[in-house]
Amino acid sequence: MAAERYNPREAEPKWQTIWAQGDVFSTRNDDPRPKYYVLEMFPYPSGRIHMGHVRNYTMGDVVARYKRAKGFAVLHPMGWDAFGLPAENAAMEKKVHPAKWTYENIDYMRGQLKVMGLSLDWKREIATCDPSYYRHQQKMFVDFFKAGLAYRRTSKVNWDPVDMTVLANEQVVDGRGWRSGALVEQRELVQWNFRITAFSDELLTSLDSLDRWPDKVRLMQRNWIGKSVGLEVRFEFAGPTPASDTTLEIFTTRPDTLFGASFLAIAADHPLARAVGAVDPAAAAFQDDCRRMGTSVAVLETAEKLGYDTGLRVKHPFVAGKTLPVFIANFILMDYGTGAIFGCPAHDQRDLDFARKYGLEVTPVVLPTGADPATFTVADVAFDGEGTLFNSDFLDGLAVDAAFETVAARLESTTVAGHPQGRRRVNFRLRDWLISRQRYWGCPIPMIHCDDCGTVPVPVEQLPVLLPDDATFDRPGNPLDHHPTWKHVACPVCGKPARRETDTMDTFVDSSWYYTRFTDPWNTEAPTTRAAADRWLPVDQYIGGIEHAILHLLYSRFFTRAMKATGHVGLDEPFAGLFTQGMVVHETYKNAEGHWVSPAECVVDDVDGVRTARLKADGSPVAIGSIEKMSKSKKNTVDPSDIIATWGADTARWFVLSDSPPDRDVIWTEAGVEGAHRFVQRVWRLIGDGAELIAGAHTGADRSPAALALAKITHKTIAAVGDDVEKLGFNRAVARLYEFANAIGRTIATPEPVAADATLTAALAEALDALVRLVAPMMPHLAEECWTVLGRDGLVSETPWPVADPALVVDDTVTLPVQINGKKRAELTIARAASEAEVREATLALDAVRAALDGRPPKKIIVVPQRIVNVVA
RNA sequence: GCCCCAGUGGCGAAAUGGUAGACGCGGCAGACUCAAAAUCUGUUGCUCGAGAGAGCGUGCUGGUUCGAGUCCGGCCUGGGGCACCA
């Protein structure tokens, strides 16, 4: 009997050392076997890993270990998304250099990951803040610039007028800077962008080919790209205008509703609005109000809809003598369409709200099917459905799409101020990717500004442009900009004094190609080695949080295309398979000053179901907030190291796989960790006890009934667990393994029949062998230890996945539920191969069916083979 | 505000349109023990019933279907994203 409890504290470091010494998880680029690239989204080195990482990396590790056992050459690397804002915040708050802070965090977190027993190829580790990584990113920036995919334009930023610095949206709280408390202003800066819109259509249509992506992610990306077919319509001013143009161009997807138009609205920073503001102080004041709202679309859209009547009027294109007022409105985006719209209140809710507020006319022009044109009116709910045009002159009686065509055709052939009055246009919601950041801790943009030569790239032989080590963080603004010497440089073209670009790149750029760099991180000459990239890409299974569904994944899809266009890779789509795990969520806590505090700093008391919290340090009260995704900013993270130190990595791994479906959020609780650990010990006991029973077992020819039953369970489990892991249904695989362990436990509980039955002994030996191999991807240390107990040579980590015998997976008989009128009333056990006629006959012979029919013939019998029988009486 | 997703026992959940609640946690009862822990066995959706059994039940509401947790329409609640958090 295995008297000793399994001790993960001894076993886990031992196996981790053996794996490392044997180089078991390193991947060679010349491995001839079929490739499988599994990747989890790499972490930001915030300081410590959290349970979200444990969940994410455990899932990826199960896939990696499983695919390795299935005979694939598996690439499973890890790195660090190491540039970013928190390092700079730490520099300001704790007087630590961002590089020191970041590399110390990386060292600590690498240690935490290694303790998890992940089968990673650490030889390929990269950190995006390392010049050996970002130099290649700078090379690609120059390539993109030369290919016309990187360019400068004016864009808005959140400006903190007190700290004199650009704020991230996250740093704007209720319209004020998080540090200074000053009201935030919009400010315009000339900044670098990637031309992602060059691929709008392609990024959209190519989504259809990503059949191993979740539908919801593809749908979100589709909506984000936002292709819409509409019409640009030119309105003529009905009087003098301060603008240089005599017309105002708007974009609409509903030209059919033009007869219902009651106003035009333009963005606050539309050229016309600026022109009006220059001569009308009230208009200028309104524009200033708009600029104080920051740049976040969410804030903009939820703010009260406000407008300012410019007093200008435009002529209705179809109604002679009719003019419409032109408003400046805070909900019109300059970035979308032409930055101007016409409002049709009856058929657009936002326009209706606006019209009611400013007393504008509401004329319905689309009549819902079946409504009476004499009585149909719009009160507080706009009608945006299909219908028939009315109140619309030559459009009356037409359907919506026919009216669209009619208006488009007519305006296309009308000329205003020398242009066609209407132009069909495909419009995308997607905007170019603003990558400029006025920050220190990011990849420097390798450009030089020369008064004579303009903006020129840093010559490739001068790359990388290194960040200066001696930046200061004690004053606001961009440290690169006020560094005494860094930005002063000779123009590479004419040699005259010039200045470096001081913007650095958005950290999304870093994470848009790291998966490619992993294929050959040793190449010092170029970002990629084509043979290696072609060999390993695309990533076969990418796993990460749903919060990255749009931005990171869309940027990566763009970047891969841009790299293809500049010759760095040969494919379009970087991720063939995507799985979005749910988040790990946790309660939030705030101290008396309203600052977030971490769970580790709190004690939660539960008195008769009423939960209260206080600070560990001084017992002061802490407010328990809502359950939210674990985030650095809200400090509601849990340190997995404590869990692993107490229970072992295998317990932690098993727990995060077992409790919730992997794509759903899981609320972290310590309840259940003990249950997971019980199973660790149970497997250990089963193997220990079982090993004594199977000594000298050999496969017998004719299995006894007990042996056959156990063998069937074994092979069904092998088939089911493999199936579940393929689909990333880890929680189902875990449930299967619990059932399997229960079956083995029942066999071992009565040793006498096992001793007396050689075929049962053999079946038990096979079951124990399978149990260890099936459990190995999830609890690798325990599995290695058990493998040794079973007296097996080598590592289970290098042992093939067991193969299910199809003859043992399928039963000869099936038990069908028998429904009468859709309610289950009986069961029918019958040969699996029984014909439909035989099933009918057997069903009608059942007592419950005869009683229900009471001699009458059934109206209908539905037989779903091997599933169910339904008798309609 | 807009886009996307989720909602099933006391709890985490399972269920190619086909027996709702597998499996686990917790609870209850029992075995082992001087005792406890550990372990093992049984039981556990709700209501009625001594029982056999019957009825109800997957956020709400209406529909499609022989049959709906699953598909469709309308809501409610919670979560994610909204372009400078990563």
Short mmCIF file of C-alpha atoms in Angstrom, two decimals, chain A residues 1 693 746-757 760:
data_model
loop_
_atom_site.label_atom_id
_atom_site.label_comp_id
_atom_site.label_asym_id
_atom_site.label_seq_id
_atom_site.Cartn_x
_atom_site.Cartn_y
_atom_site.Cartn_z
CA MET A 1 0.00 0.00 0.00
CA LEU A 693 -2.23 -5.74 -7.97
CA ARG A 746 -14.26 0.26 -7.57
CA THR A 747 -12.07 -2.41 -9.15
CA ILE A 748 -9.25 -1.90 -6.67
CA ALA A 749 -11.61 -1.84 -3.69
CA THR A 750 -12.09 -5.61 -4.02
CA PRO A 751 -8.63 -7.08 -4.69
CA GLU A 752 -9.70 -10.74 -4.53
CA PRO A 753 -11.43 -10.93 -7.94
CA VAL A 754 -8.48 -9.14 -9.50
CA ALA A 755 -6.05 -11.68 -8.07
CA ALA A 756 -8.22 -14.56 -9.29
CA ASP A 757 -8.81 -13.21 -12.80
CA LEU A 760 -9.05 -8.46 -15.07
#
